[in-house]
PDB file of C-alpha atoms in Angstrom:
ATOM      1  CA  ASN A1097     133.862 166.667 100.764  1.00 53.00           C
ATOM      2  CA  ALA A1098     134.521 170.221 101.845  1.00 72.00           C
ATOM      3  CA  GLY A1099     132.032 172.838 100.800  1.00 89.00           C
ATOM      4  CA  VAL A1100     132.759 176.225  99.274  1.00 93.00           C
ATOM      5  CA  MET A1101     135.280 178.036 101.430  1.00 94.00           C
ATOM      6  CA  GLN A1102     135.617 181.765 101.792  1.00 96.00           C
ATOM      7  CA  ASN A1103     138.054 183.847 103.772  1.00 96.00           C
ATOM      8  CA  PRO A1104     138.196 185.962 105.654  1.00 97.00           C
ATOM      9  CA  ARG A1105     134.752 185.670 107.208  1.00 95.00           C
ATOM     10  CA  HIS A1106     134.885 189.230 108.447  1.00 96.00           C
ATOM     11  CA  LEU A1107     136.972 192.039 107.007  1.00 98.00           C
ATOM     12  CA  VAL A1108     137.237 195.611 108.229  1.00 98.00           C
ATOM     13  CA  ARG A1109     138.828 198.227 106.008  1.00 98.00           C
ATOM     14  CA  ARG A1110     139.152 201.994 106.247  1.00 97.00           C
ATOM     15  CA  ARG A1111     137.991 204.108 103.351  1.00 97.00           C
ATOM     16  CA  GLY A1112     140.564 204.136 100.572  1.00 97.00           C
ATOM     17  CA  GLN A1113     142.110 200.771 101.425  1.00 98.00           C
ATOM     18  CA  GLU A1114     141.948 197.626  99.309  1.00 98.00           C
ATOM     19  CA  ALA A1115     139.852 194.578 100.148  1.00 98.00           C
ATOM     20  CA  ARG A1116     140.698 191.083  98.909  1.00 98.00           C
ATOM     21  CA  LEU A1117     138.143 188.332  99.280  1.00 98.00           C
ATOM     22  CA  ARG A1118     139.027 184.711  98.573  1.00 98.00           C
ATOM     23  CA  CYS A1119     136.905 181.787  97.479  1.00 97.00           C
ATOM     24  CA  SER A1120     137.821 178.129  97.033  1.00 96.00           C
ATOM     25  CA  PRO A1121     135.121 176.214  95.138  1.00 95.00           C
ATOM     26  CA  MET A1122     133.922 172.730  95.955  1.00 92.00           C
ATOM     27  CA  LYS A1123     136.059 169.892  94.684  1.00 89.00           C
ATOM     28  CA  GLY A1124     135.283 169.184  91.045  1.00 85.00           C
ATOM     29  CA  HIS A1125     133.555 172.519  90.503  1.00 88.00           C
ATOM     30  CA  SER A1126     135.025 174.668  87.771  1.00 86.00           C
ATOM     31  CA  HIS A1127     132.567 177.562  87.813  1.00 90.00           C
ATOM     32  CA  VAL A1128     132.652 180.360  90.378  1.00 94.00           C
ATOM     33  CA  TYR A1129     130.136 183.131  90.943  1.00 94.00           C
ATOM     34  CA  TRP A1130     130.305 186.181  93.177  1.00 97.00           C
ATOM     35  CA  TYR A1131     127.206 187.804  94.653  1.00 96.00           C
ATOM     36  CA  ARG A1132     126.768 190.831  96.898  1.00 96.00           C
ATOM     37  CA  GLN A1133     124.111 191.171  99.578  1.00 92.00           C
ATOM     38  CA  LEU A1134     123.405 194.654 100.782  1.00 87.00           C
ATOM     39  CA  PRO A1135     121.561 195.091 104.100  1.00 80.00           C
ATOM     40  CA  GLU A1136     117.887 194.107 103.921  1.00 74.00           C
ATOM     41  CA  GLU A1137     118.210 193.055 100.276  1.00 76.00           C
ATOM     42  CA  GLY A1138     118.542 189.889  98.294  1.00 78.00           C
ATOM     43  CA  LEU A1139     121.690 188.743  96.585  1.00 89.00           C
ATOM     44  CA  LYS A1140     122.788 190.471  93.408  1.00 93.00           C
ATOM     45  CA  PHE A1141     124.986 188.769  90.848  1.00 93.00           C
ATOM     46  CA  MET A1142     128.366 190.357  90.240  1.00 95.00           C
ATOM     47  CA  VAL A1143     130.577 188.089  88.134  1.00 95.00           C
ATOM     48  CA  TYR A1144     130.878 184.545  86.788  1.00 93.00           C
ATOM     49  CA  LEU A1145     134.255 182.976  86.172  1.00 92.00           C
ATOM     50  CA  GLN A1146     135.784 179.773  84.955  1.00 90.00           C
ATOM     51  CA  LYS A1147     139.444 178.931  85.356  1.00 88.00           C
ATOM     52  CA  GLU A1148     141.459 181.816  83.879  1.00 89.00           C
ATOM     53  CA  ASN A1149     138.373 183.303  82.209  1.00 92.00           C
ATOM     54  CA  ILE A1150     135.760 185.884  83.099  1.00 93.00           C
ATOM     55  CA  ILE A1151     132.561 184.681  81.455  1.00 90.00           C
ATOM     56  CA  ASP A1152     130.052 187.300  82.611  1.00 90.00           C
ATOM     57  CA  GLU A1153     130.834 190.441  84.586  1.00 92.00           C
ATOM     58  CA  SER A1154     127.610 192.275  83.829  1.00 90.00           C
ATOM     59  CA  GLY A1155     126.856 192.793  87.529  1.00 92.00           C
ATOM     60  CA  MET A1156     130.248 194.154  88.469  1.00 94.00           C
ATOM     61  CA  PRO A1157     130.663 197.892  89.084  1.00 94.00           C
ATOM     62  CA  LYS A1158     132.776 199.370  86.307  1.00 91.00           C
ATOM     63  CA  GLU A1159     135.359 200.888  88.586  1.00 95.00           C
ATOM     64  CA  ARG A1160     137.382 199.644  91.561  1.00 97.00           C
ATOM     65  CA  PHE A1161     136.104 196.058  91.376  1.00 98.00           C
ATOM     66  CA  SER A1162     137.904 193.164  89.708  1.00 97.00           C
ATOM     67  CA  ALA A1163     137.831 189.388  89.909  1.00 97.00           C
ATOM     68  CA  GLU A1164     140.042 186.537  88.864  1.00 96.00           C
ATOM     69  CA  PHE A1165     140.096 182.764  89.023  1.00 95.00           C
ATOM     70  CA  PRO A1166     143.653 181.634  88.259  1.00 93.00           C
ATOM     71  CA  LYS A1167     144.692 178.210  87.081  1.00 90.00           C
ATOM     72  CA  GLU A1168     145.977 177.467  90.566  1.00 90.00           C
ATOM     73  CA  GLY A1169     144.541 178.803  93.781  1.00 92.00           C
ATOM     74  CA  PRO A1170     141.329 180.434  94.867  1.00 95.00           C
ATOM     75  CA  SER A1171     139.174 182.967  93.107  1.00 97.00           C
ATOM     76  CA  ILE A1172     139.816 186.526  94.268  1.00 98.00           C
ATOM     77  CA  LEU A1173     137.411 189.443  94.362  1.00 98.00           C
ATOM     78  CA  ARG A1174     139.348 192.679  94.726  1.00 98.00           C
ATOM     79  CA  ILE A1175     137.891 196.021  95.692  1.00 98.00           C
ATOM     80  CA  GLN A1176     140.223 198.974  95.425  1.00 98.00           C
ATOM     81  CA  GLN A1177     139.808 202.247  97.323  1.00 98.00           C
ATOM     82  CA  VAL A1178     136.832 200.987  99.292  1.00 98.00           C
ATOM     83  CA  VAL A1179     133.994 203.335 100.213  1.00 97.00           C
ATOM     84  CA  ARG A1180     131.315 202.984 102.888  1.00 95.00           C
ATOM     85  CA  GLY A1181     128.796 201.863 100.263  1.00 93.00           C
ATOM     86  CA  ASP A1182     130.906 198.751  99.650  1.00 96.00           C
ATOM     87  CA  SER A1183     129.970 197.465 103.122  1.00 96.00           C
ATOM     88  CA  ALA A1184     128.032 194.273 102.448  1.00 96.00           C
ATOM     89  CA  ALA A1185     128.185 190.514 102.601  1.00 94.00           C
ATOM     90  CA  TYR A1186     129.952 188.997  99.604  1.00 97.00           C
ATOM     91  CA  PHE A1187     129.068 185.435  98.759  1.00 95.00           C
ATOM     92  CA  CYS A1188     130.847 183.048  96.484  1.00 96.00           C
ATOM     93  CA  ALA A1189     129.130 180.084  94.872  1.00 94.00           C
ATOM     94  CA  SER A1190     130.398 177.253  92.709  1.00 92.00           C
ATOM     95  CA  SER A1191     128.848 174.773  90.349  1.00 88.00           C
ATOM     96  CA  LEU A1192     129.686 171.836  88.147  1.00 82.00           C
ATOM     97  CA  PRO A1193     130.365 172.392  84.443  1.00 74.00           C
ATOM     98  CA  GLU A1194     127.206 173.020  82.391  1.00 66.00           C
ATOM     99  CA  ILE A1195     127.733 169.770  80.548  1.00 64.00           C
ATOM    100  CA  SER A1196     126.708 168.003  83.744  1.00 63.00           C
ATOM    101  CA  GLY A1197     123.172 169.321  83.229  1.00 64.00           C
ATOM    102  CA  SER A1198     123.098 170.579  86.794  1.00 66.00           C
ATOM    103  CA  TYR A1199     122.571 174.261  87.505  1.00 71.00           C
ATOM    104  CA  GLU A1200     122.814 174.055  91.247  1.00 81.00           C
ATOM    105  CA  GLN A1201     125.063 176.593  92.851  1.00 87.00           C
ATOM    106  CA  TYR A1202     126.560 175.899  96.263  1.00 90.00           C
ATOM    107  CA  PHE A1203     127.295 178.878  98.437  1.00 93.00           C
ATOM    108  CA  GLY A1204     130.096 179.658 100.813  1.00 94.00           C
ATOM    109  CA  PRO A1205     129.556 181.260 104.233  1.00 92.00           C
ATOM    110  CA  GLY A1206     130.305 184.720 102.903  1.00 94.00           C
ATOM    111  CA  THR A1207     132.707 187.523 103.759  1.00 96.00           C
ATOM    112  CA  ARG A1208     131.218 190.415 105.651  1.00 95.00           C
ATOM    113  CA  LEU A1209     133.038 193.572 104.654  1.00 97.00           C
ATOM    114  CA  THR A1210     132.764 196.625 106.841  1.00 97.00           C
ATOM    115  CA  VAL A1211     134.235 199.908 105.644  1.00 97.00           C
ATOM    116  CA  THR A1212     134.872 202.453 108.384  1.00 96.00           C
TER     117      THR A1212
ATOM    118  CA  GLY B1400     113.918 191.302  82.198  1.00 83.00           C
ATOM    119  CA  ASP B1401     113.977 188.235  84.398  1.00 88.00           C
ATOM    120  CA  SER B1402     112.874 188.775  87.976  1.00 92.00           C
ATOM    121  CA  VAL B1403     111.574 187.138  91.131  1.00 95.00           C
ATOM    122  CA  THR B1404     108.997 188.632  93.478  1.00 95.00           C
ATOM    123  CA  GLN B1405     108.473 187.325  96.989  1.00 94.00           C
ATOM    124  CA  MET B1406     105.950 188.268  99.612  1.00 89.00           C
ATOM    125  CA  GLU B1407     107.346 190.791 102.013  1.00 84.00           C
ATOM    126  CA  GLY B1408     108.042 189.804 105.568  1.00 85.00           C
ATOM    127  CA  PRO B1409     108.519 189.409 108.308  1.00 94.00           C
ATOM    128  CA  VAL B1410     106.287 186.401 108.674  1.00 96.00           C
ATOM    129  CA  THR B1411     105.641 185.600 112.324  1.00 96.00           C
ATOM    130  CA  LEU B1412     104.133 182.236 113.253  1.00 97.00           C
ATOM    131  CA  SER B1413     103.628 180.044 116.262  1.00 97.00           C
ATOM    132  CA  GLU B1414     105.197 176.620 116.360  1.00 97.00           C
ATOM    133  CA  GLU B1415     103.233 173.982 114.399  1.00 96.00           C
ATOM    134  CA  ALA B1416     101.458 176.600 112.279  1.00 97.00           C
ATOM    135  CA  PHE B1417     101.133 176.239 108.501  1.00 97.00           C
ATOM    136  CA  LEU B1418     103.559 178.248 106.391  1.00 97.00           C
ATOM    137  CA  THR B1419     103.174 179.704 102.920  1.00 97.00           C
ATOM    138  CA  ILE B1420     105.675 182.083 101.361  1.00 97.00           C
ATOM    139  CA  ASN B1421     104.561 183.295  97.942  1.00 97.00           C
ATOM    140  CA  CYS B1422     106.965 183.550  95.034  1.00 97.00           C
ATOM    141  CA  THR B1423     106.240 184.540  91.443  1.00 97.00           C
ATOM    142  CA  TYR B1424     108.634 184.994  88.602  1.00 96.00           C
ATOM    143  CA  THR B1425     109.096 186.567  85.205  1.00 95.00           C
ATOM    144  CA  ALA B1426     111.441 184.809  82.822  1.00 91.00           C
ATOM    145  CA  THR B1427     112.329 185.237  79.178  1.00 84.00           C
ATOM    146  CA  GLY B1428     113.561 181.666  78.927  1.00 78.00           C
ATOM    147  CA  TYR B1429     112.621 178.413  80.603  1.00 82.00           C
ATOM    148  CA  PRO B1430     113.892 178.587  84.180  1.00 90.00           C
ATOM    149  CA  SER B1431     114.806 176.227  86.946  1.00 90.00           C
ATOM    150  CA  LEU B1432     113.452 177.391  90.296  1.00 94.00           C
ATOM    151  CA  PHE B1433     115.013 177.231  93.743  1.00 94.00           C
ATOM    152  CA  TRP B1434     114.401 178.030  97.372  1.00 97.00           C
ATOM    153  CA  TYR B1435     117.422 178.897  99.476  1.00 95.00           C
ATOM    154  CA  VAL B1436     117.493 179.404 103.252  1.00 96.00           C
ATOM    155  CA  GLN B1437     119.866 181.674 105.168  1.00 92.00           C
ATOM    156  CA  TYR B1438     120.255 181.229 108.902  1.00 91.00           C
ATOM    157  CA  PRO B1439     121.563 184.199 110.905  1.00 85.00           C
ATOM    158  CA  GLY B1440     125.190 184.957 110.143  1.00 80.00           C
ATOM    159  CA  GLU B1441     125.515 182.131 107.642  1.00 83.00           C
ATOM    160  CA  GLY B1442     125.587 181.608 103.902  1.00 85.00           C
ATOM    161  CA  LEU B1443     122.787 180.311 101.741  1.00 90.00           C
ATOM    162  CA  GLN B1444     121.790 176.671 101.743  1.00 92.00           C
ATOM    163  CA  LEU B1445     119.817 175.111  98.939  1.00 93.00           C
ATOM    164  CA  LEU B1446     116.485 174.017 100.389  1.00 96.00           C
ATOM    165  CA  LEU B1447     114.746 172.583  97.326  1.00 96.00           C
ATOM    166  CA  LYS B1448     114.502 172.924  93.577  1.00 93.00           C
ATOM    167  CA  ALA B1449     112.334 172.165  90.548  1.00 94.00           C
ATOM    168  CA  THR B1450     113.549 172.110  86.968  1.00 89.00           C
ATOM    169  CA  LYS B1451     110.362 171.817  84.911  1.00 90.00           C
ATOM    170  CA  ALA B1452     106.661 172.574  85.048  1.00 93.00           C
ATOM    171  CA  ASP B1453     104.630 170.580  87.598  1.00 95.00           C
ATOM    172  CA  ASP B1454     107.763 169.328  89.355  1.00 95.00           C
ATOM    173  CA  LYS B1455     107.487 169.363  93.122  1.00 97.00           C
ATOM    174  CA  GLY B1456     110.624 170.026  95.125  1.00 96.00           C
ATOM    175  CA  SER B1457     110.664 168.880  98.735  1.00 97.00           C
ATOM    176  CA  ASN B1458     113.091 168.764 101.642  1.00 96.00           C
ATOM    177  CA  LYS B1459     112.856 168.815 105.451  1.00 95.00           C
ATOM    178  CA  GLY B1460     109.065 169.063 105.321  1.00 97.00           C
ATOM    179  CA  PHE B1461     109.112 172.025 102.924  1.00 98.00           C
ATOM    180  CA  GLU B1462     107.502 171.750  99.491  1.00 98.00           C
ATOM    181  CA  ALA B1463     107.108 173.919  96.417  1.00 98.00           C
ATOM    182  CA  THR B1464     105.498 173.143  93.058  1.00 98.00           C
ATOM    183  CA  TYR B1465     106.627 174.699  89.773  1.00 97.00           C
ATOM    184  CA  ARG B1466     103.454 176.214  88.283  1.00 96.00           C
ATOM    185  CA  LYS B1467     104.101 177.448  84.778  1.00 94.00           C
ATOM    186  CA  GLU B1468     100.533 178.646  84.207  1.00 94.00           C
ATOM    187  CA  THR B1469     100.689 181.010  87.172  1.00 95.00           C
ATOM    188  CA  THR B1470     104.498 181.535  87.034  1.00 96.00           C
ATOM    189  CA  SER B1471     104.691 180.676  90.716  1.00 97.00           C
ATOM    190  CA  PHE B1472     106.780 178.587  93.101  1.00 98.00           C
ATOM    191  CA  HIS B1473     105.216 179.041  96.528  1.00 98.00           C
ATOM    192  CA  LEU B1474     106.979 177.525  99.536  1.00 98.00           C
ATOM    193  CA  GLU B1475     104.853 175.579 102.045  1.00 98.00           C
ATOM    194  CA  LYS B1476     105.341 173.640 105.246  1.00 98.00           C
ATOM    195  CA  GLY B1477     102.610 171.988 107.207  1.00 96.00           C
ATOM    196  CA  SER B1478     104.020 172.499 110.695  1.00 96.00           C
ATOM    197  CA  VAL B1479     106.844 174.941 111.337  1.00 97.00           C
ATOM    198  CA  GLN B1480     109.387 174.677 114.138  1.00 97.00           C
ATOM    199  CA  VAL B1481     111.360 177.324 115.986  1.00 96.00           C
ATOM    200  CA  SER B1482     114.465 176.056 114.176  1.00 95.00           C
ATOM    201  CA  ASP B1483     112.903 177.089 110.839  1.00 97.00           C
ATOM    202  CA  SER B1484     113.384 180.749 111.736  1.00 96.00           C
ATOM    203  CA  ALA B1485     115.542 182.152 108.940  1.00 96.00           C
ATOM    204  CA  VAL B1486     115.433 184.185 105.742  1.00 94.00           C
ATOM    205  CA  TYR B1487     114.052 182.367 102.717  1.00 96.00           C
ATOM    206  CA  PHE B1488     115.022 183.318  99.167  1.00 95.00           C
ATOM    207  CA  CYS B1489     113.262 182.287  95.994  1.00 96.00           C
ATOM    208  CA  ALA B1490     115.520 182.230  92.936  1.00 95.00           C
ATOM    209  CA  LEU B1491     115.590 181.257  89.284  1.00 92.00           C
ATOM    210  CA  ILE B1492     118.160 180.445  86.688  1.00 88.00           C
ATOM    211  CA  ILE B1493     117.576 180.416  82.968  1.00 81.00           C
ATOM    212  CA  ASN B1494     118.563 176.947  81.823  1.00 67.00           C
ATOM    213  CA  GLN B1495     119.887 177.994  78.493  1.00 60.00           C
ATOM    214  CA  ALA B1496     122.213 180.576  79.987  1.00 55.00           C
ATOM    215  CA  GLY B1497     123.183 178.555  83.032  1.00 55.00           C
ATOM    216  CA  THR B1498     124.822 181.469  84.707  1.00 75.00           C
ATOM    217  CA  ALA B1499     123.563 183.891  87.309  1.00 85.00           C
ATOM    218  CA  LEU B1500     120.896 183.093  89.845  1.00 90.00           C
ATOM    219  CA  ILE B1501     118.269 185.803  90.099  1.00 92.00           C
ATOM    220  CA  PHE B1502     117.004 186.197  93.639  1.00 93.00           C
ATOM    221  CA  GLY B1503     113.954 187.644  95.275  1.00 94.00           C
ATOM    222  CA  LYS B1504     114.512 190.038  98.170  1.00 91.00           C
ATOM    223  CA  GLY B1505     113.995 187.359 100.774  1.00 92.00           C
ATOM    224  CA  THR B1506     111.310 186.725 103.372  1.00 94.00           C
ATOM    225  CA  THR B1507     112.163 186.611 107.053  1.00 94.00           C
ATOM    226  CA  LEU B1508     110.369 183.904 109.001  1.00 96.00           C
ATOM    227  CA  SER B1509     110.187 184.063 112.781  1.00 96.00           C
ATOM    228  CA  VAL B1510     108.682 181.102 114.647  1.00 97.00           C
ATOM    229  CA  SER B1511     107.926 181.329 118.351  1.00 96.00           C
ATOM    230  CA  SER B1512     107.240 178.502 120.781  1.00 93.00           C
TER     231      SER B1512
END
């Protein structure tokens, strides 16, 4: 059973370009979460999605950032017009539906974004 | 608001030493508690968890007990190995909400032979 998959693992963008980060959840998982880890800090929640729905985006910056989880295909975190401060590791996690009673989130290997 | 506080690192130990990493939390609801481990250049792996007061989570020789009276979830291991060198994150999730994990800042552990 494959774990959470993220690609690319490393992404380099120049200031002003767009970054697209992809996440495929574990099989059977319908909930996806995105977290950002800045250097020397813990992970900060950005957004929580279910298929075709954004449930909680309270941690997402108001501008330039967006996320989706379409009916088919991976979840996408999109950062437009990247700036140096966007350089970080972005982690995706997935979990079973809440009805399962399990709150465990399983993390992918992360995408390390570097903005030059 | 809800938060997690971990002891600051780095923690430097010799092989076979006893490990304690302190973690305390503040929660408005009734949380589940987790320890995650991050090896260099990798994502987070769930190390252990506890979902209610007095539960003890354990895995790979690591243990942590959910103490509601002291709002703590300290991580312990009786004899560390070089391979345990990593960053350890304490985290909580509010069961009712079931959404975002709230993480501490992480504690770096370095074990030398």
